[in-house]
Amino acid sequence: MTFEDLHLISPILQALEEEGYTQPTPIQQQAIPEVLQRRDLLATAQTGTGKTAAFAIPVLQLLHGQAITASQNIRALVLTPTRELASQVGDSFAAYGRYTGLKHLVVYGGVPYKVQTEALQAGIDILVATPGRLLDLLDQGFVKLDQVQILVIDEADRMLDMGFLPDIRRVLQAIPEKRQTLFFSATMAFEVSKLAKKILAEPVSVEVTPVSSTAGTIRQELYYVKKANKTPLLLHLLQHLGIDRTLVFMRTKEGADKLAKELNAAGIAAEAIHADRAQRDRERVLESFKNSETRVLVATDVAARGIDVEELSHVINYELPFEAETYVHRIGRTGRAGVAGIAITFCGATETPLLLAIQQLTGKAIPVVDQHPYPLTAQDFMEAAASSSSKNGNKKGRGGKGKRGRR
Ligand code: AMP
């Protein structure tokens, strides 16, 4: 199938050609015709499937077909959980819409209001926003949403994880009830589908790559390694695998800062990205990673969500995530839109329960690489088992005492 088969208008076809897109991805093939028919959409798709274009392209086409009013009201609103994702969605509208004459604006917190309010006053067609800043602008009267015809909720699961449900409810009150709604989520947990049911009208459901399955283009590798040896192993792999640029995942902000420092001390240009860094810093860091001045970007899961860097050959899980689904999201940062990628995972002796949960979710064992300078020894596993059983033993001891006490 080609983009022509989807009956796209020539200004969009031309832009897509310049982007180098030759054919629509499965989510685009399924979603675009339905959205063009003005249907509501319930899409299960994770990052890396081409989901952004699956809503941005038909939104641009629908708005382009309408007569533009003098005041240029906001006719499409896209809600995203993070600033990074908002800015990437904005980049997509800019790229695919460059010949449509439609104006879009991205708003998020952490930057001065002035630029955003001036652009809003000048008139825009499409607004991409994180919920918090959108509500601020709404409360101050800088944004009017009464002409919104299309609402897109992107990464709904993450939005709920981050506690945005009350904000979403408030936004819904500010936009017309009669509208088209496009709802995207990587997962459809109970709370997510509950929200979807409430806000969608007879939606068409489309689903690609369920979150439990990892993209076939990603090669996964597992390195068992002691916690204290993880940084030496990372340095070894950076050197021996010829990794030009990589995203390394950490569980905590402190861990991310510490690792970035260690890498810089070892002569590797590294930066940490996490929620505690100022927006200006985060943008600078992303920019320097995109243009390869920074070789290693160390990120926490929330900050990494939505980081869209093309041609990322490797991602590295320095620490395993507490939630198995996060692993699938993390490794989806490589192997995007058909490009091959490698996902490397470091697993310490105490992290094996987290590894098992991931393998249960994906239904596959991650192939182990044992030829490396810092392998875990049987002794390490035994020590980890002993320390965890002594912890459990302590717990049991306390429980026993409690019971006796109650008796
Ligand atoms: P997304 O799932 O929206 O985060 O998109 C993942 C990546 O795929 C982005 O870098 C897009 O530029 C790219 N992409 C989206 N659609 C296509 C397509 N039809 N052909 C090639 N690349 C695409």
Short mmCIF file of C-alpha atoms and ligand atoms in Angstrom, two decimals:
data_model
loop_
_atom_site.label_atom_id
_atom_site.label_comp_id
_atom_site.label_asym_id
_atom_site.label_seq_id
_atom_site.Cartn_x
_atom_site.Cartn_y
_atom_site.Cartn_z
CA MET A 1 0.00 0.00 0.00
CA THR A 2 1.17 3.54 -0.74
CA PHE A 3 0.17 6.91 0.73
CA GLU A 4 -1.60 7.68 -2.59
CA ASP A 5 -3.88 4.69 -1.90
CA LEU A 6 -5.02 6.47 1.27
CA HIS A 7 -6.31 9.35 -0.90
CA LEU A 8 -4.11 11.98 0.68
CA ILE A 9 -3.98 15.46 -0.82
CA SER A 10 -0.91 16.48 -2.78
CA PRO A 11 0.52 19.03 -0.26
CA ILE A 12 0.74 16.19 2.28
CA LEU A 13 1.97 13.60 -0.22
CA GLN A 14 4.77 15.93 -1.23
CA ALA A 15 5.81 16.50 2.40
CA LEU A 16 5.81 12.76 3.10
CA GLU A 17 7.97 12.15 0.07
CA GLU A 18 10.45 14.71 1.35
CA GLU A 19 10.44 12.96 4.73
CA GLY A 20 11.50 9.83 2.87
CA TYR A 21 8.38 7.85 3.81
CA THR A 22 7.62 5.39 1.05
CA GLN A 23 4.73 3.48 2.55
CA PRO A 24 2.34 3.85 5.47
CA THR A 25 3.06 1.78 8.58
CA PRO A 26 0.31 -0.66 9.71
CA ILE A 27 -1.19 1.79 12.22
CA GLN A 28 -1.28 4.47 9.53
CA GLN A 29 -2.91 2.08 7.04
CA GLN A 30 -5.63 1.25 9.53
CA ALA A 31 -6.20 4.62 11.19
CA ILE A 32 -5.93 7.21 8.41
CA PRO A 33 -8.98 6.12 6.31
CA GLU A 34 -11.17 5.92 9.43
CA VAL A 35 -10.15 9.33 10.71
CA LEU A 36 -10.73 10.83 7.27
CA GLN A 37 -14.26 9.40 7.49
CA ARG A 38 -14.66 11.43 10.70
CA ARG A 39 -14.87 8.34 12.91
CA ASP A 40 -13.72 8.31 16.53
CA LEU A 41 -10.65 6.14 17.02
CA LEU A 42 -9.41 3.89 19.79
CA ALA A 43 -5.83 3.00 18.87
CA THR A 44 -3.53 0.68 20.74
CA ALA A 45 -0.06 1.49 19.48
CA GLN A 46 3.25 2.09 21.14
CA THR A 47 5.92 4.63 20.24
CA GLY A 48 7.88 3.59 17.18
CA THR A 49 4.90 2.34 15.19
CA GLY A 50 4.38 5.63 13.35
CA LYS A 51 1.39 6.51 15.55
CA THR A 52 2.04 10.27 15.48
CA ALA A 53 1.70 10.44 11.70
CA ALA A 54 -1.37 8.19 12.00
CA PHE A 55 -3.24 11.08 13.61
CA ALA A 56 -1.27 14.12 12.38
CA ILE A 57 -1.74 13.34 8.66
CA PRO A 58 -5.56 12.96 8.68
CA VAL A 59 -5.99 15.90 11.08
CA LEU A 60 -4.05 18.10 8.66
CA GLN A 61 -6.06 16.82 5.70
CA LEU A 62 -9.43 17.35 7.41
CA LEU A 63 -8.59 20.90 8.48
CA HIS A 64 -7.02 21.77 5.14
CA GLY A 65 -10.27 20.94 3.41
CA GLN A 66 -12.20 23.56 5.37
CA ALA A 67 -12.63 27.24 4.64
CA ILE A 68 -10.35 29.16 6.98
CA THR A 69 -12.17 31.66 9.16
CA ALA A 70 -10.72 35.11 9.62
CA SER A 71 -10.02 34.60 13.31
CA GLN A 72 -8.32 31.20 12.84
CA ASN A 73 -9.68 29.39 15.83
CA ILE A 74 -8.12 26.30 17.34
CA ARG A 75 -9.81 23.46 15.46
CA ALA A 76 -7.68 20.55 16.62
CA LEU A 77 -6.26 19.95 20.08
CA VAL A 78 -3.62 17.32 20.85
CA LEU A 79 -2.93 16.46 24.49
CA THR A 80 0.37 14.77 25.35
CA PRO A 81 1.81 13.76 28.73
CA THR A 82 5.30 15.26 28.45
CA ARG A 83 6.98 18.33 27.06
CA GLU A 84 9.33 16.24 24.95
CA LEU A 85 6.47 14.36 23.35
CA ALA A 86 4.55 17.61 22.78
CA SER A 87 7.51 19.10 21.00
CA GLN A 88 7.99 15.98 18.85
CA VAL A 89 4.31 15.95 17.92
CA GLY A 90 4.73 19.62 16.99
CA ASP A 91 7.70 18.70 14.79
CA SER A 92 5.53 16.11 13.03
CA PHE A 93 2.78 18.65 12.29
CA ALA A 94 5.46 21.03 11.00
CA ALA A 95 6.97 18.34 8.75
CA TYR A 96 3.80 16.79 7.29
CA GLY A 97 1.91 20.08 7.18
CA ARG A 98 4.58 22.27 5.67
CA TYR A 99 2.65 22.76 2.39
CA THR A 100 -0.83 23.01 3.90
CA GLY A 101 -0.62 26.56 5.22
CA LEU A 102 -2.05 25.36 8.55
CA LYS A 103 -0.59 26.84 11.70
CA HIS A 104 0.20 24.88 14.80
CA LEU A 105 1.58 25.77 18.21
CA VAL A 106 3.13 23.68 20.96
CA VAL A 107 2.60 24.76 24.59
CA TYR A 108 4.05 23.24 27.74
CA GLY A 109 5.19 24.37 31.14
CA GLY A 110 8.63 25.53 32.18
CA VAL A 111 8.95 28.18 29.46
CA PRO A 112 7.85 31.84 29.59
CA TYR A 113 4.22 32.47 28.70
CA LYS A 114 4.88 35.44 26.40
CA VAL A 115 5.93 33.57 23.25
CA GLN A 116 2.99 31.20 23.61
CA THR A 117 0.39 33.87 24.28
CA GLU A 118 1.58 36.01 21.35
CA ALA A 119 1.33 33.05 18.99
CA LEU A 120 -2.12 32.21 20.34
CA GLN A 121 -3.29 35.76 19.74
CA ALA A 122 -2.02 35.65 16.16
CA GLY A 123 -4.31 32.63 15.55
CA ILE A 124 -3.54 28.95 15.12
CA ASP A 125 -5.34 25.91 13.74
CA ILE A 126 -3.77 23.12 15.77
CA LEU A 127 -2.70 23.27 19.40
CA VAL A 128 -0.40 20.62 20.90
CA ALA A 129 -0.25 20.87 24.68
CA THR A 130 0.57 19.25 27.98
CA PRO A 131 -2.47 19.44 30.26
CA GLY A 132 -1.01 21.67 33.01
CA ARG A 133 0.09 24.58 30.83
CA LEU A 134 -3.05 24.31 28.71
CA LEU A 135 -5.24 24.76 31.79
CA ASP A 136 -3.11 27.72 32.95
CA LEU A 137 -3.59 29.42 29.59
CA LEU A 138 -7.29 28.56 29.62
CA ASP A 139 -7.74 30.01 33.12
CA GLN A 140 -5.99 33.20 32.07
CA GLY A 141 -8.20 33.53 29.02
CA PHE A 142 -5.43 33.14 26.45
CA VAL A 143 -6.90 29.99 24.92
CA LYS A 144 -10.40 29.39 23.57
CA LEU A 145 -11.33 25.81 22.87
CA ASP A 146 -14.96 26.26 21.87
CA GLN A 147 -14.22 25.71 18.17
CA VAL A 148 -12.30 22.46 18.63
CA GLN A 149 -13.55 19.80 16.21
CA ILE A 150 -10.90 17.17 16.76
CA LEU A 151 -9.40 16.11 20.07
CA VAL A 152 -6.37 13.79 20.12
CA ILE A 153 -5.27 12.16 23.35
CA ASP A 154 -1.77 10.79 22.86
CA GLU A 155 -0.20 8.21 25.18
CA ALA A 156 -3.28 8.08 27.37
CA ASP A 157 -1.82 5.38 29.60
CA ARG A 158 1.15 7.54 30.50
CA MET A 159 -1.14 10.51 31.00
CA LEU A 160 -3.09 8.54 33.62
CA ASP A 161 0.13 7.21 35.20
CA MET A 162 1.26 10.78 35.66
CA GLY A 163 -1.98 11.77 37.39
CA PHE A 164 -3.46 13.91 34.61
CA LEU A 165 -6.99 12.48 34.79
CA PRO A 166 -8.49 15.52 36.63
CA ASP A 167 -6.79 17.84 34.13
CA ILE A 168 -8.15 15.86 31.19
CA ARG A 169 -11.64 16.09 32.67
CA ARG A 170 -11.32 19.86 32.92
CA VAL A 171 -10.12 20.14 29.32
CA LEU A 172 -13.09 18.03 28.19
CA GLN A 173 -15.43 20.52 29.83
CA ALA A 174 -13.89 23.34 27.81
CA ILE A 175 -14.30 21.73 24.38
CA PRO A 176 -17.49 21.04 22.45
CA GLU A 177 -19.20 17.74 23.17
CA LYS A 178 -19.87 17.29 19.49
CA ARG A 179 -16.41 16.56 18.16
CA GLN A 180 -14.20 13.80 16.76
CA THR A 181 -11.94 12.12 19.31
CA LEU A 182 -8.80 10.11 18.58
CA PHE A 183 -7.47 8.17 21.53
CA PHE A 184 -3.99 6.61 21.46
CA SER A 185 -2.47 4.43 24.14
CA ALA A 186 0.32 1.86 24.26
CA THR A 187 -1.63 -0.23 26.74
CA MET A 188 -5.32 -0.64 27.48
CA ALA A 189 -5.38 -1.28 31.20
CA PHE A 190 -8.77 -1.05 32.93
CA GLU A 191 -8.52 2.66 33.85
CA VAL A 192 -7.43 3.58 30.34
CA SER A 193 -10.30 1.79 28.61
CA LYS A 194 -12.70 3.23 31.17
CA LEU A 195 -11.65 6.74 30.16
CA ALA A 196 -11.78 5.78 26.46
CA LYS A 197 -15.32 4.47 26.80
CA LYS A 198 -16.41 7.67 28.44
CA ILE A 199 -15.08 10.06 25.85
CA LEU A 200 -15.36 8.16 22.56
CA ALA A 201 -18.51 7.75 20.49
CA GLU A 202 -18.79 4.45 18.60
CA PRO A 203 -15.06 4.33 17.97
CA VAL A 204 -13.25 2.17 15.45
CA SER A 205 -10.62 0.12 17.27
CA VAL A 206 -7.24 -0.36 15.68
CA GLU A 207 -4.37 -2.19 17.27
CA VAL A 208 -0.78 -2.81 16.31
CA THR A 209 2.06 -4.50 18.15
CA PRO A 210 0.49 -5.21 21.50
CA VAL A 211 2.70 -3.96 24.29
CA SER A 212 3.66 -7.46 25.35
CA SER A 213 5.33 -8.05 22.02
CA THR A 214 8.63 -6.47 21.16
CA ALA A 215 9.21 -5.21 17.62
CA GLY A 216 10.74 -7.93 15.46
CA THR A 217 13.41 -5.55 14.22
CA ILE A 218 14.96 -5.27 17.70
CA ARG A 219 17.72 -7.68 18.69
CA GLN A 220 17.76 -8.19 22.45
CA GLU A 221 20.83 -9.12 24.46
CA LEU A 222 21.23 -9.84 28.15
CA TYR A 223 24.44 -9.33 30.14
CA TYR A 224 24.55 -10.70 33.67
CA VAL A 225 26.83 -8.33 35.59
CA LYS A 226 27.48 -7.27 39.17
CA LYS A 227 26.12 -3.82 40.11
CA ALA A 228 29.63 -2.51 40.78
CA ASN A 229 30.77 -3.65 37.33
CA LYS A 230 27.96 -2.10 35.31
CA THR A 231 29.81 1.14 34.49
CA PRO A 232 33.05 -0.68 33.47
CA LEU A 233 30.92 -2.99 31.27
CA LEU A 234 29.16 -0.01 29.70
CA LEU A 235 32.52 1.62 28.91
CA HIS A 236 33.76 -1.67 27.46
CA LEU A 237 30.70 -2.03 25.19
CA LEU A 238 30.81 1.59 24.04
CA GLN A 239 34.35 0.98 22.90
CA HIS A 240 34.10 -2.55 21.53
CA LEU A 241 30.71 -2.42 19.82
CA GLY A 242 31.49 0.91 18.13
CA ILE A 243 28.35 2.53 19.58
CA ASP A 244 28.25 6.12 18.32
CA ARG A 245 25.21 7.20 20.23
CA THR A 246 23.05 5.47 22.78
CA LEU A 247 20.23 5.98 25.22
CA VAL A 248 20.88 4.45 28.66
CA PHE A 249 17.96 3.86 31.03
CA MET A 250 18.14 4.32 34.78
CA ARG A 251 15.47 3.93 37.43
CA THR A 252 16.23 7.11 39.37
CA LYS A 253 17.25 10.72 38.75
CA GLU A 254 20.14 10.38 41.19
CA GLY A 255 21.35 7.27 39.39
CA ALA A 256 21.14 9.05 36.04
CA ASP A 257 23.18 12.04 37.29
CA LYS A 258 25.78 9.76 38.88
CA LEU A 259 26.24 7.67 35.75
CA ALA A 260 26.53 10.73 33.50
CA LYS A 261 29.27 12.04 35.80
CA GLU A 262 31.14 8.72 35.75
CA LEU A 263 31.00 8.55 31.98
CA ASN A 264 32.25 12.12 31.58
CA ALA A 265 35.09 11.35 33.99
CA ALA A 266 35.98 8.43 31.71
CA GLY A 267 36.09 10.76 28.69
CA ILE A 268 32.66 9.87 27.22
CA ALA A 269 30.41 12.86 26.45
CA ALA A 270 27.29 12.06 28.46
CA GLU A 271 24.27 13.97 29.75
CA ALA A 272 21.45 13.04 32.09
CA ILE A 273 17.84 13.85 31.30
CA HIS A 274 15.14 13.68 33.95
CA ALA A 275 12.20 15.58 35.37
CA ASP A 276 14.30 17.67 37.79
CA ARG A 277 16.21 19.40 35.02
CA ALA A 278 14.98 22.76 33.80
CA GLN A 279 13.12 22.74 30.49
CA ARG A 280 15.86 24.81 28.83
CA ASP A 281 18.48 22.26 29.92
CA ARG A 282 16.40 19.36 28.69
CA GLU A 283 15.98 20.94 25.27
CA ARG A 284 19.68 21.71 25.04
CA VAL A 285 20.58 18.16 26.07
CA LEU A 286 18.22 16.62 23.51
CA GLU A 287 19.57 18.88 20.80
CA SER A 288 23.17 18.00 21.57
CA PHE A 289 22.26 14.29 21.57
CA LYS A 290 20.45 14.63 18.25
CA ASN A 291 23.45 16.27 16.61
CA SER A 292 25.80 13.69 18.19
CA GLU A 293 27.76 16.08 20.43
CA THR A 294 26.52 13.97 23.32
CA ARG A 295 27.30 10.30 22.86
CA VAL A 296 25.38 8.86 25.79
CA LEU A 297 22.03 10.16 26.98
CA VAL A 298 21.22 8.77 30.42
CA ALA A 299 17.48 8.94 31.01
CA THR A 300 14.82 8.04 33.53
CA ASP A 301 11.67 6.44 32.17
CA VAL A 302 9.39 9.44 32.50
CA ALA A 303 11.89 11.76 30.81
CA ALA A 304 12.67 9.23 28.08
CA ARG A 305 9.08 8.74 27.13
CA GLY A 306 8.67 10.24 23.72
CA ILE A 307 12.34 10.90 23.04
CA ASP A 308 12.29 10.40 19.32
CA VAL A 309 15.74 10.14 17.87
CA GLU A 310 15.95 8.53 14.49
CA GLU A 311 18.64 5.97 13.77
CA LEU A 312 19.32 5.02 17.35
CA SER A 313 21.24 1.78 16.88
CA HIS A 314 21.41 0.78 20.55
CA VAL A 315 19.48 1.31 23.77
CA ILE A 316 20.90 0.05 27.06
CA ASN A 317 19.02 -0.90 30.20
CA TYR A 318 21.63 -0.19 32.87
CA GLU A 319 19.03 -1.15 35.45
CA LEU A 320 15.94 -3.27 34.90
CA PRO A 321 12.66 -1.42 35.32
CA PHE A 322 10.29 -2.29 38.16
CA GLU A 323 7.42 -2.69 35.69
CA ALA A 324 7.83 -5.24 32.90
CA GLU A 325 5.86 -3.12 30.43
CA THR A 326 8.39 -0.33 30.83
CA TYR A 327 11.00 -2.67 29.32
CA VAL A 328 8.95 -2.91 26.12
CA HIS A 329 8.62 0.88 25.97
CA ARG A 330 12.32 1.36 26.59
CA ILE A 331 13.54 -0.96 23.88
CA GLY A 332 10.99 0.52 21.47
CA ARG A 333 13.34 3.53 21.27
CA THR A 334 15.49 1.55 18.88
CA GLY A 335 14.41 -0.50 15.86
CA ARG A 336 11.93 2.22 14.88
CA ALA A 337 9.82 2.14 11.74
CA GLY A 338 11.58 -0.90 10.35
CA VAL A 339 15.17 0.11 11.16
CA ALA A 340 17.15 -2.64 12.91
CA GLY A 341 18.19 -1.94 16.51
CA ILE A 342 19.90 -3.61 19.44
CA ALA A 343 18.59 -3.52 23.01
CA ILE A 344 21.17 -4.42 25.64
CA THR A 345 20.12 -5.22 29.19
CA PHE A 346 22.34 -5.42 32.25
CA CYS A 347 21.01 -7.71 34.94
CA GLY A 348 22.53 -7.86 38.42
CA ALA A 349 22.17 -10.90 40.67
CA THR A 350 19.37 -9.28 42.67
CA GLU A 351 17.45 -8.18 39.57
CA THR A 352 16.49 -11.65 38.29
CA PRO A 353 12.86 -11.43 39.56
CA LEU A 354 12.42 -8.29 37.41
CA LEU A 355 13.94 -10.13 34.45
CA LEU A 356 11.56 -13.05 34.91
CA ALA A 357 8.57 -10.71 34.91
CA ILE A 358 9.74 -9.21 31.60
CA GLN A 359 10.27 -12.61 30.01
CA GLN A 360 6.83 -13.70 31.16
CA LEU A 361 5.25 -10.60 29.63
CA THR A 362 7.01 -10.88 26.27
CA GLY A 363 6.84 -14.67 26.23
CA LYS A 364 10.50 -14.86 25.21
CA ALA A 365 13.79 -15.43 26.99
CA ILE A 366 16.30 -12.69 26.21
CA PRO A 367 19.42 -14.29 24.69
CA VAL A 368 22.36 -14.13 27.12
CA VAL A 369 25.80 -12.85 26.10
CA ASP A 370 28.30 -14.50 28.40
CA GLN A 371 31.49 -13.58 26.55
CA HIS A 372 32.35 -10.33 28.33
CA PRO A 373 34.95 -9.23 30.87
CA TYR A 374 32.62 -8.88 33.89
CA PRO A 375 30.42 -12.01 34.08
CA LEU A 376 28.50 -12.80 37.26
CA THR A 377 29.89 -15.74 39.18
CA ALA A 378 27.93 -18.49 40.94
CA GLN A 379 29.23 -16.93 44.15
CA ASP A 380 27.51 -13.62 43.26
CA PHE A 381 24.18 -15.40 42.75
CA MET A 382 24.58 -17.27 46.02
CA GLU A 383 25.35 -14.08 47.91
CA ALA A 384 22.30 -12.37 46.39
CA ALA A 385 20.07 -15.34 47.27
CA ALA A 386 21.45 -15.40 50.83
CA SER A 387 20.91 -11.68 51.31
CA SER A 388 17.33 -11.83 49.96
CA SER A 389 16.45 -14.86 52.09
CA SER A 390 17.91 -13.20 55.19
CA LYS A 391 15.72 -10.16 54.43
CA ASN A 392 12.67 -12.43 54.04
CA GLY A 393 13.69 -14.26 57.17
CA ASN A 394 13.70 -11.00 59.09
CA LYS A 395 10.26 -10.20 57.76
CA LYS A 396 8.98 -13.63 58.75
CA GLY A 397 10.48 -13.16 62.17
CA ARG A 398 8.62 -9.89 62.64
CA GLY A 399 5.38 -11.47 61.36
CA GLY A 400 5.72 -14.37 63.79
CA LYS A 401 6.24 -12.06 66.68
CA GLY A 402 3.19 -10.05 65.69
CA LYS A 403 1.01 -13.13 65.63
CA ARG A 404 2.25 -14.22 68.99
CA GLY A 405 1.58 -10.75 70.26
CA ARG A 406 -2.03 -10.87 69.03
CA ARG A 407 -2.59 -14.19 70.64
P1 AMP B 1 6.10 7.38 16.31
O1 AMP B 1 5.57 6.00 16.53
O2 AMP B 1 5.06 8.35 15.91
O3 AMP B 1 6.92 7.84 17.49
O4 AMP B 1 7.11 7.32 15.03
C1 AMP B 1 8.30 6.62 15.04
C2 AMP B 1 9.25 7.05 13.94
O5 AMP B 1 8.81 6.54 12.68
C3 AMP B 1 9.40 8.54 13.75
O6 AMP B 1 10.79 8.81 13.70
C4 AMP B 1 8.77 8.83 12.41
O7 AMP B 1 9.45 9.87 11.74
C5 AMP B 1 8.93 7.52 11.67
N1 AMP B 1 7.85 7.23 10.70
C6 AMP B 1 6.52 7.41 10.89
N2 AMP B 1 5.83 6.99 9.81
C7 AMP B 1 6.73 6.50 8.93
C8 AMP B 1 6.62 5.92 7.62
N3 AMP B 1 5.44 5.73 7.04
N4 AMP B 1 7.76 5.55 7.02
C9 AMP B 1 8.96 5.73 7.62
N5 AMP B 1 9.14 6.28 8.84
C10 AMP B 1 8.02 6.66 9.49
#
